[in-house]
Amino acid sequence: MNDELQKTILTRLRRAEGQVRGVQSMIEDGRDCAEVVAQFSAAIRAVEQAAYKYFAATVQECAVHPDEAAASGYTTDRLEKLFMQLA
């Protein structure tokens, strides 16, 4: 994974981390359900986006270096199972 992509993924994860902390504070403060749910939704989307970007980078690496991928155990079947875990 190149440095720029790694930075992008880590930025998304940090954003999600902040959003989860925000949810915790909102619950502690007794904020309205609709506001809390909106913050939950934003955190979930941030984590999902990071996961999909990470997985896409893995698939791309496997496509570019299929022999290395196979040697590491990243077969088409395993990649499909990993994708289904995210979906």
mmCIF file of N, CA, C and O in Angstrom, residues 4-87:
data_model
loop_
_atom_site.group_PDB
_atom_site.id
_atom_site.type_symbol
_atom_site.label_atom_id
_atom_site.label_comp_id
_atom_site.label_asym_id
_atom_site.label_seq_id
_atom_site.Cartn_x
_atom_site.Cartn_y
_atom_site.Cartn_z
ATOM 1 N N GLU A 4 0.326 7.456 0.443
ATOM 2 C CA GLU A 4 -0.835 8.344 0.325
ATOM 3 C C GLU A 4 -2.132 7.619 0.682
ATOM 4 O O GLU A 4 -2.971 8.145 1.408
ATOM 5 N N LEU A 5 -2.280 6.405 0.183
ATOM 6 C CA LEU A 5 -3.477 5.628 0.493
ATOM 7 C C LEU A 5 -3.525 5.284 1.977
ATOM 8 O O LEU A 5 -4.580 5.377 2.610
ATOM 9 N N GLN A 6 -2.392 4.904 2.535
ATOM 10 C CA GLN A 6 -2.341 4.603 3.964
ATOM 11 C C GLN A 6 -2.764 5.825 4.776
ATOM 12 O O GLN A 6 -3.539 5.716 5.725
ATOM 13 N N LYS A 7 -2.283 6.995 4.384
ATOM 14 C CA LYS A 7 -2.635 8.236 5.082
ATOM 15 C C LYS A 7 -4.140 8.487 4.987
ATOM 16 O O LYS A 7 -4.775 8.869 5.973
ATOM 17 N N THR A 8 -4.719 8.275 3.806
ATOM 18 C CA THR A 8 -6.152 8.468 3.602
ATOM 19 C C THR A 8 -6.966 7.542 4.504
ATOM 20 O O THR A 8 -7.928 7.965 5.156
ATOM 21 N N ILE A 9 -6.567 6.282 4.551
ATOM 22 C CA ILE A 9 -7.293 5.306 5.373
ATOM 23 C C ILE A 9 -7.173 5.660 6.850
ATOM 24 O O ILE A 9 -8.166 5.645 7.594
ATOM 25 N N LEU A 10 -5.976 5.995 7.286
ATOM 26 C CA LEU A 10 -5.787 6.350 8.696
ATOM 27 C C LEU A 10 -6.550 7.618 9.061
ATOM 28 O O LEU A 10 -7.089 7.721 10.168
ATOM 29 N N THR A 11 -6.636 8.562 8.138
ATOM 30 C CA THR A 11 -7.417 9.781 8.385
ATOM 31 C C THR A 11 -8.882 9.444 8.585
ATOM 32 O O THR A 11 -9.536 9.958 9.495
ATOM 33 N N ARG A 12 -9.424 8.554 7.746
ATOM 34 C CA ARG A 12 -10.817 8.130 7.894
ATOM 35 C C ARG A 12 -11.042 7.432 9.233
ATOM 36 O O ARG A 12 -12.050 7.649 9.895
ATOM 37 N N LEU A 13 -10.092 6.616 9.642
ATOM 38 C CA LEU A 13 -10.226 5.920 10.924
ATOM 39 C C LEU A 13 -10.153 6.889 12.098
ATOM 40 O O LEU A 13 -10.894 6.738 13.080
ATOM 41 N N ARG A 14 -9.304 7.874 12.001
ATOM 42 C CA ARG A 14 -9.229 8.886 13.067
ATOM 43 C C ARG A 14 -10.526 9.685 13.142
ATOM 44 O O ARG A 14 -10.993 10.031 14.228
ATOM 45 N N ARG A 15 -11.100 9.975 11.975
ATOM 46 C CA ARG A 15 -12.384 10.674 11.940
ATOM 47 C C ARG A 15 -13.454 9.824 12.641
ATOM 48 O O ARG A 15 -14.224 10.325 13.458
ATOM 49 N N ALA A 16 -13.460 8.544 12.331
ATOM 50 C CA ALA A 16 -14.430 7.640 12.957
ATOM 51 C C ALA A 16 -14.206 7.569 14.467
ATOM 52 O O ALA A 16 -15.162 7.553 15.250
ATOM 53 N N GLU A 17 -12.946 7.549 14.859
ATOM 54 C CA GLU A 17 -12.624 7.510 16.291
ATOM 55 C C GLU A 17 -13.193 8.739 17.000
ATOM 56 O O GLU A 17 -13.798 8.637 18.068
ATOM 57 N N GLY A 18 -13.031 9.897 16.380
ATOM 58 C CA GLY A 18 -13.585 11.128 16.947
ATOM 59 C C GLY A 18 -15.105 11.093 16.993
ATOM 60 O O GLY A 18 -15.726 11.569 17.960
ATOM 61 N N GLN A 19 -15.719 10.523 15.972
ATOM 62 C CA GLN A 19 -17.170 10.431 15.946
ATOM 63 C C GLN A 19 -17.688 9.488 17.026
ATOM 64 O O GLN A 19 -18.704 9.764 17.654
ATOM 65 N N VAL A 20 -16.969 8.407 17.270
ATOM 66 C CA VAL A 20 -17.371 7.479 18.341
ATOM 67 C C VAL A 20 -17.241 8.176 19.693
ATOM 68 O O VAL A 20 -18.135 8.062 20.542
ATOM 69 N N ARG A 21 -16.180 8.930 19.890
ATOM 70 C CA ARG A 21 -16.053 9.687 21.132
ATOM 71 C C ARG A 21 -17.190 10.690 21.255
ATOM 72 O O ARG A 21 -17.715 10.920 22.346
ATOM 73 N N GLY A 22 -17.579 11.267 20.128
ATOM 74 C CA GLY A 22 -18.709 12.200 20.133
ATOM 75 C C GLY A 22 -19.999 11.511 20.536
ATOM 76 O O GLY A 22 -20.799 12.076 21.300
ATOM 77 N N VAL A 23 -20.218 10.301 20.049
ATOM 78 C CA VAL A 23 -21.411 9.530 20.434
ATOM 79 C C VAL A 23 -21.396 9.283 21.935
ATOM 80 O O VAL A 23 -22.420 9.444 22.609
ATOM 81 N N GLN A 24 -20.249 8.906 22.469
ATOM 82 C CA GLN A 24 -20.149 8.652 23.905
ATOM 83 C C GLN A 24 -20.534 9.892 24.703
ATOM 84 O O GLN A 24 -21.311 9.808 25.660
ATOM 85 N N SER A 25 -20.001 11.030 24.295
ATOM 86 C CA SER A 25 -20.315 12.287 24.991
ATOM 87 C C SER A 25 -21.785 12.644 24.869
ATOM 88 O O SER A 25 -22.405 13.099 25.836
ATOM 89 N N MET A 26 -22.327 12.441 23.684
ATOM 90 C CA MET A 26 -23.741 12.767 23.464
ATOM 91 C C MET A 26 -24.640 11.906 24.350
ATOM 92 O O MET A 26 -25.623 12.410 24.913
ATOM 93 N N ILE A 27 -24.303 10.638 24.486
ATOM 94 C CA ILE A 27 -25.096 9.747 25.335
ATOM 95 C C ILE A 27 -24.961 10.172 26.795
ATOM 96 O O ILE A 27 -25.959 10.256 27.527
ATOM 97 N N GLU A 28 -23.733 10.466 27.209
ATOM 98 C CA GLU A 28 -23.511 10.920 28.592
ATOM 99 C C GLU A 28 -24.267 12.209 28.883
ATOM 100 O O GLU A 28 -24.761 12.400 29.997
ATOM 101 N N ASP A 29 -24.373 13.075 27.884
ATOM 102 C CA ASP A 29 -25.057 14.358 28.058
ATOM 103 C C ASP A 29 -26.567 14.247 27.897
ATOM 104 O O ASP A 29 -27.275 15.256 28.048
ATOM 105 N N GLY A 30 -27.059 13.055 27.535
ATOM 106 C CA GLY A 30 -28.496 12.871 27.373
ATOM 107 C C GLY A 30 -29.064 13.553 26.140
ATOM 108 O O GLY A 30 -30.218 13.991 26.146
ATOM 109 N N ARG A 31 -28.272 13.620 25.079
ATOM 110 C CA ARG A 31 -28.718 14.285 23.847
ATOM 111 C C ARG A 31 -29.855 13.520 23.193
ATOM 112 O O ARG A 31 -30.079 12.335 23.456
ATOM 113 N N ASP A 32 -30.549 14.198 22.324
ATOM 114 C CA ASP A 32 -31.700 13.649 21.610
ATOM 115 C C ASP A 32 -31.302 12.426 20.784
ATOM 116 O O ASP A 32 -30.220 12.390 20.177
ATOM 117 N N CYS A 33 -32.185 11.445 20.752
ATOM 118 C CA CYS A 33 -31.935 10.197 20.031
ATOM 119 C C CYS A 33 -31.569 10.449 18.566
ATOM 120 O O CYS A 33 -30.640 9.833 18.044
ATOM 121 N N ALA A 34 -32.283 11.314 17.896
ATOM 122 C CA ALA A 34 -32.032 11.563 16.472
ATOM 123 C C ALA A 34 -30.613 12.080 16.246
ATOM 124 O O ALA A 34 -29.944 11.691 15.279
ATOM 125 N N GLU A 35 -30.139 12.933 17.132
ATOM 126 C CA GLU A 35 -28.777 13.453 17.011
ATOM 127 C C GLU A 35 -27.748 12.345 17.226
ATOM 128 O O GLU A 35 -26.757 12.252 16.495
ATOM 129 N N VAL A 36 -27.997 11.501 18.225
ATOM 130 C CA VAL A 36 -27.070 10.409 18.530
ATOM 131 C C VAL A 36 -27.026 9.412 17.378
ATOM 132 O O VAL A 36 -25.948 8.980 16.956
ATOM 133 N N VAL A 37 -28.186 9.070 16.850
ATOM 134 C CA VAL A 37 -28.239 8.122 15.738
ATOM 135 C C VAL A 37 -27.516 8.690 14.517
ATOM 136 O O VAL A 37 -26.806 7.960 13.815
ATOM 137 N N ALA A 38 -27.665 9.966 14.253
ATOM 138 C CA ALA A 38 -26.966 10.589 13.125
ATOM 139 C C ALA A 38 -25.455 10.474 13.304
ATOM 140 O O ALA A 38 -24.720 10.185 12.344
ATOM 141 N N GLN A 39 -24.987 10.647 14.531
ATOM 142 C CA GLN A 39 -23.550 10.541 14.796
ATOM 143 C C GLN A 39 -23.084 9.084 14.672
ATOM 144 O O GLN A 39 -22.002 8.818 14.147
ATOM 145 N N PHE A 40 -23.902 8.139 15.148
ATOM 146 C CA PHE A 40 -23.591 6.716 14.950
ATOM 147 C C PHE A 40 -23.438 6.421 13.458
ATOM 148 O O PHE A 40 -22.505 5.761 13.025
ATOM 149 N N SER A 41 -24.385 6.918 12.672
ATOM 150 C CA SER A 41 -24.386 6.677 11.234
ATOM 151 C C SER A 41 -23.115 7.215 10.581
ATOM 152 O O SER A 41 -22.509 6.547 9.736
ATOM 153 N N ALA A 42 -22.701 8.394 10.968
ATOM 154 C CA ALA A 42 -21.488 8.987 10.410
ATOM 155 C C ALA A 42 -20.258 8.149 10.765
ATOM 156 O O ALA A 42 -19.377 7.928 9.920
ATOM 157 N N ALA A 43 -20.191 7.665 11.990
ATOM 158 C CA ALA A 43 -19.058 6.842 12.417
ATOM 159 C C ALA A 43 -19.027 5.524 11.643
ATOM 160 O O ALA A 43 -17.960 5.081 11.200
ATOM 161 N N ILE A 44 -20.184 4.915 11.470
ATOM 162 C CA ILE A 44 -20.260 3.657 10.725
ATOM 163 C C ILE A 44 -19.797 3.863 9.290
ATOM 164 O O ILE A 44 -19.018 3.067 8.755
ATOM 165 N N ARG A 45 -20.254 4.931 8.646
ATOM 166 C CA ARG A 45 -19.848 5.212 7.262
ATOM 167 C C ARG A 45 -18.343 5.429 7.154
ATOM 168 O O ARG A 45 -17.702 4.956 6.215
ATOM 169 N N ALA A 46 -17.772 6.122 8.114
ATOM 170 C CA ALA A 46 -16.330 6.388 8.071
ATOM 171 C C ALA A 46 -15.535 5.086 8.170
ATOM 172 O O ALA A 46 -14.562 4.887 7.435
ATOM 173 N N VAL A 47 -15.951 4.191 9.053
ATOM 174 C CA VAL A 47 -15.254 2.916 9.189
ATOM 175 C C VAL A 47 -15.447 2.074 7.932
ATOM 176 O O VAL A 47 -14.495 1.459 7.428
ATOM 177 N N GLU A 48 -16.667 2.044 7.408
ATOM 178 C CA GLU A 48 -16.927 1.275 6.184
ATOM 179 C C GLU A 48 -16.068 1.771 5.032
ATOM 180 O O GLU A 48 -15.484 0.973 4.292
ATOM 181 N N GLN A 49 -15.991 3.073 4.860
ATOM 182 C CA GLN A 49 -15.200 3.629 3.765
ATOM 183 C C GLN A 49 -13.730 3.262 3.903
ATOM 184 O O GLN A 49 -13.070 2.916 2.917
ATOM 185 N N ALA A 50 -13.216 3.325 5.122
ATOM 186 C CA ALA A 50 -11.819 2.942 5.352
ATOM 187 C C ALA A 50 -11.612 1.464 5.029
ATOM 188 O O ALA A 50 -10.630 1.096 4.376
ATOM 189 N N ALA A 51 -12.538 0.631 5.455
ATOM 190 C CA ALA A 51 -12.423 -0.813 5.211
ATOM 191 C C ALA A 51 -12.464 -1.125 3.720
ATOM 192 O O ALA A 51 -11.661 -1.933 3.219
ATOM 193 N N TYR A 52 -13.386 -0.502 3.002
ATOM 194 C CA TYR A 52 -13.489 -0.762 1.563
ATOM 195 C C TYR A 52 -12.255 -0.275 0.816
ATOM 196 O O TYR A 52 -11.771 -0.934 -0.101
ATOM 197 N N LYS A 53 -11.724 0.879 1.201
ATOM 198 C CA LYS A 53 -10.509 1.371 0.551
ATOM 199 C C LYS A 53 -9.343 0.418 0.819
ATOM 200 O O LYS A 53 -8.553 0.123 -0.076
ATOM 201 N N TYR A 54 -9.234 -0.065 2.049
ATOM 202 C CA TYR A 54 -8.170 -0.988 2.398
ATOM 203 C C TYR A 54 -8.301 -2.279 1.602
ATOM 204 O O TYR A 54 -7.331 -2.775 1.029
ATOM 205 N N PHE A 55 -9.501 -2.806 1.540
ATOM 206 C CA PHE A 55 -9.728 -4.046 0.808
ATOM 207 C C PHE A 55 -9.458 -3.853 -0.685
ATOM 208 O O PHE A 55 -8.836 -4.702 -1.320
ATOM 209 N N ALA A 56 -9.903 -2.748 -1.240
ATOM 210 C CA ALA A 56 -9.664 -2.474 -2.661
ATOM 211 C C ALA A 56 -8.168 -2.432 -2.959
ATOM 212 O O ALA A 56 -7.715 -2.944 -3.995
ATOM 213 N N ALA A 57 -7.386 -1.852 -2.056
ATOM 214 C CA ALA A 57 -5.939 -1.809 -2.245
ATOM 215 C C ALA A 57 -5.354 -3.218 -2.222
ATOM 216 O O ALA A 57 -4.457 -3.541 -3.011
ATOM 217 N N THR A 58 -5.874 -4.068 -1.350
ATOM 218 C CA THR A 58 -5.412 -5.449 -1.284
ATOM 219 C C THR A 58 -5.722 -6.190 -2.576
ATOM 220 O O THR A 58 -4.872 -6.891 -3.128
ATOM 221 N N VAL A 59 -6.939 -6.026 -3.072
ATOM 222 C CA VAL A 59 -7.333 -6.688 -4.319
ATOM 223 C C VAL A 59 -6.474 -6.201 -5.474
ATOM 224 O O VAL A 59 -6.030 -6.995 -6.313
ATOM 225 N N GLN A 60 -6.209 -4.915 -5.510
ATOM 226 C CA GLN A 60 -5.363 -4.362 -6.568
ATOM 227 C C GLN A 60 -3.963 -4.963 -6.510
ATOM 228 O O GLN A 60 -3.394 -5.338 -7.541
ATOM 229 N N GLU A 61 -3.406 -5.068 -5.321
ATOM 230 C CA GLU A 61 -2.084 -5.683 -5.167
ATOM 231 C C GLU A 61 -2.102 -7.132 -5.637
ATOM 232 O O GLU A 61 -1.171 -7.596 -6.286
ATOM 233 N N CYS A 62 -3.170 -7.845 -5.317
ATOM 234 C CA CYS A 62 -3.292 -9.242 -5.743
ATOM 235 C C CYS A 62 -3.377 -9.343 -7.267
ATOM 236 O O CYS A 62 -2.827 -10.273 -7.863
ATOM 237 N N ALA A 63 -4.035 -8.385 -7.889
ATOM 238 C CA ALA A 63 -4.158 -8.394 -9.349
ATOM 239 C C ALA A 63 -2.818 -8.089 -10.016
ATOM 240 O O ALA A 63 -2.478 -8.677 -11.047
ATOM 241 N N VAL A 64 -2.060 -7.194 -9.417
ATOM 242 C CA VAL A 64 -0.769 -6.808 -9.981
ATOM 243 C C VAL A 64 0.289 -7.886 -9.741
ATOM 244 O O VAL A 64 1.160 -8.109 -10.585
ATOM 245 N N HIS A 65 0.191 -8.563 -8.600
ATOM 246 C CA HIS A 65 1.178 -9.580 -8.222
ATOM 247 C C HIS A 65 0.466 -10.890 -7.856
ATOM 248 O O HIS A 65 0.478 -11.307 -6.692
ATOM 249 N N PRO A 66 -0.140 -11.543 -8.831
ATOM 250 C CA PRO A 66 -0.944 -12.735 -8.523
ATOM 251 C C PRO A 66 -0.153 -13.897 -7.923
ATOM 252 O O PRO A 66 -0.674 -14.614 -7.065
ATOM 253 N N ASP A 67 1.083 -14.080 -8.330
ATOM 254 C CA ASP A 67 1.880 -15.188 -7.789
ATOM 255 C C ASP A 67 2.194 -14.960 -6.303
ATOM 256 O O ASP A 67 2.093 -15.878 -5.490
ATOM 257 N N GLU A 68 2.552 -13.728 -5.967
ATOM 258 C CA GLU A 68 2.824 -13.393 -4.565
ATOM 259 C C GLU A 68 1.547 -13.509 -3.738
ATOM 260 O O GLU A 68 1.582 -13.982 -2.601
ATOM 261 N N ALA A 69 0.429 -13.081 -4.303
ATOM 262 C CA ALA A 69 -0.853 -13.168 -3.598
ATOM 263 C C ALA A 69 -1.207 -14.615 -3.306
ATOM 264 O O ALA A 69 -1.579 -14.961 -2.177
ATOM 265 N N ALA A 70 -1.066 -15.455 -4.305
ATOM 266 C CA ALA A 70 -1.375 -16.879 -4.127
ATOM 267 C C ALA A 70 -0.446 -17.510 -3.099
ATOM 268 O O ALA A 70 -0.890 -18.291 -2.252
ATOM 269 N N ALA A 71 0.817 -17.150 -3.141
ATOM 270 C CA ALA A 71 1.780 -17.690 -2.177
ATOM 271 C C ALA A 71 1.454 -17.256 -0.753
ATOM 272 O O ALA A 71 1.744 -17.971 0.205
ATOM 273 N N SER A 72 0.831 -16.088 -0.623
ATOM 274 C CA SER A 72 0.428 -15.579 0.697
ATOM 275 C C SER A 72 -0.945 -16.074 1.120
ATOM 276 O O SER A 72 -1.434 -15.695 2.185
ATOM 277 N N GLY A 73 -1.577 -16.851 0.252
ATOM 278 C CA GLY A 73 -2.881 -17.403 0.601
ATOM 279 C C GLY A 73 -4.066 -16.568 0.160
ATOM 280 O O GLY A 73 -5.206 -16.843 0.545
ATOM 281 N N TYR A 74 -3.820 -15.549 -0.632
ATOM 282 C CA TYR A 74 -4.912 -14.695 -1.106
ATOM 283 C C TYR A 74 -5.435 -15.204 -2.446
ATOM 284 O O TYR A 74 -5.189 -14.619 -3.491
ATOM 285 N N THR A 75 -6.163 -16.292 -2.367
ATOM 286 C CA THR A 75 -6.807 -16.865 -3.544
ATOM 287 C C THR A 75 -8.083 -16.089 -3.832
ATOM 288 O O THR A 75 -8.554 -15.295 -3.004
ATOM 289 N N THR A 76 -8.659 -16.344 -4.981
ATOM 290 C CA THR A 76 -9.934 -15.713 -5.334
ATOM 291 C C THR A 76 -11.001 -16.046 -4.296
ATOM 292 O O THR A 76 -11.760 -15.155 -3.877
ATOM 293 N N ASP A 77 -11.044 -17.284 -3.857
ATOM 294 C CA ASP A 77 -12.033 -17.690 -2.853
ATOM 295 C C ASP A 77 -11.835 -16.946 -1.532
ATOM 296 O O ASP A 77 -12.802 -16.485 -0.918
ATOM 297 N N ARG A 78 -10.584 -16.815 -1.107
ATOM 298 C CA ARG A 78 -10.329 -16.114 0.156
ATOM 299 C C ARG A 78 -10.690 -14.640 0.046
ATOM 300 O O ARG A 78 -11.275 -14.065 0.963
ATOM 301 N N LEU A 79 -10.358 -14.018 -1.074
ATOM 302 C CA LEU A 79 -10.712 -12.614 -1.272
ATOM 303 C C LEU A 79 -12.229 -12.428 -1.259
ATOM 304 O O LEU A 79 -12.733 -11.464 -0.694
ATOM 305 N N GLU A 80 -12.933 -13.364 -1.880
ATOM 306 C CA GLU A 80 -14.390 -13.286 -1.888
ATOM 307 C C GLU A 80 -14.938 -13.381 -0.457
ATOM 308 O O GLU A 80 -15.821 -12.616 -0.071
ATOM 309 N N LYS A 81 -14.399 -14.288 0.330
ATOM 310 C CA LYS A 81 -14.850 -14.434 1.717
ATOM 311 C C LYS A 81 -14.560 -13.173 2.521
ATOM 312 O O LYS A 81 -15.393 -12.742 3.330
ATOM 313 N N LEU A 82 -13.393 -12.585 2.301
ATOM 314 C CA LEU A 82 -13.067 -11.344 2.998
ATOM 315 C C LEU A 82 -14.032 -10.222 2.607
ATOM 316 O O LEU A 82 -14.495 -9.452 3.454
ATOM 317 N N PHE A 83 -14.325 -10.153 1.318
ATOM 318 C CA PHE A 83 -15.282 -9.135 0.860
ATOM 319 C C PHE A 83 -16.645 -9.330 1.512
ATOM 320 O O PHE A 83 -17.287 -8.387 1.953
ATOM 321 N N MET A 84 -17.077 -10.584 1.580
ATOM 322 C CA MET A 84 -18.385 -10.867 2.161
ATOM 323 C C MET A 84 -18.419 -10.515 3.650
ATOM 324 O O MET A 84 -19.472 -10.166 4.164
ATOM 325 N N GLN A 85 -17.286 -10.580 4.314
ATOM 326 C CA GLN A 85 -17.236 -10.158 5.709
ATOM 327 C C GLN A 85 -17.522 -8.662 5.823
ATOM 328 O O GLN A 85 -18.123 -8.220 6.799
ATOM 329 N N LEU A 86 -17.069 -7.912 4.836
ATOM 330 C CA LEU A 86 -17.278 -6.453 4.874
ATOM 331 C C LEU A 86 -18.696 -6.073 4.450
ATOM 332 O O LEU A 86 -19.228 -5.072 4.909
ATOM 333 N N ALA A 87 -19.255 -6.854 3.560
ATOM 334 C CA ALA A 87 -20.560 -6.499 2.991
ATOM 335 C C ALA A 87 -21.699 -6.744 3.955
ATOM 336 O O ALA A 87 -21.648 -7.439 4.887
#
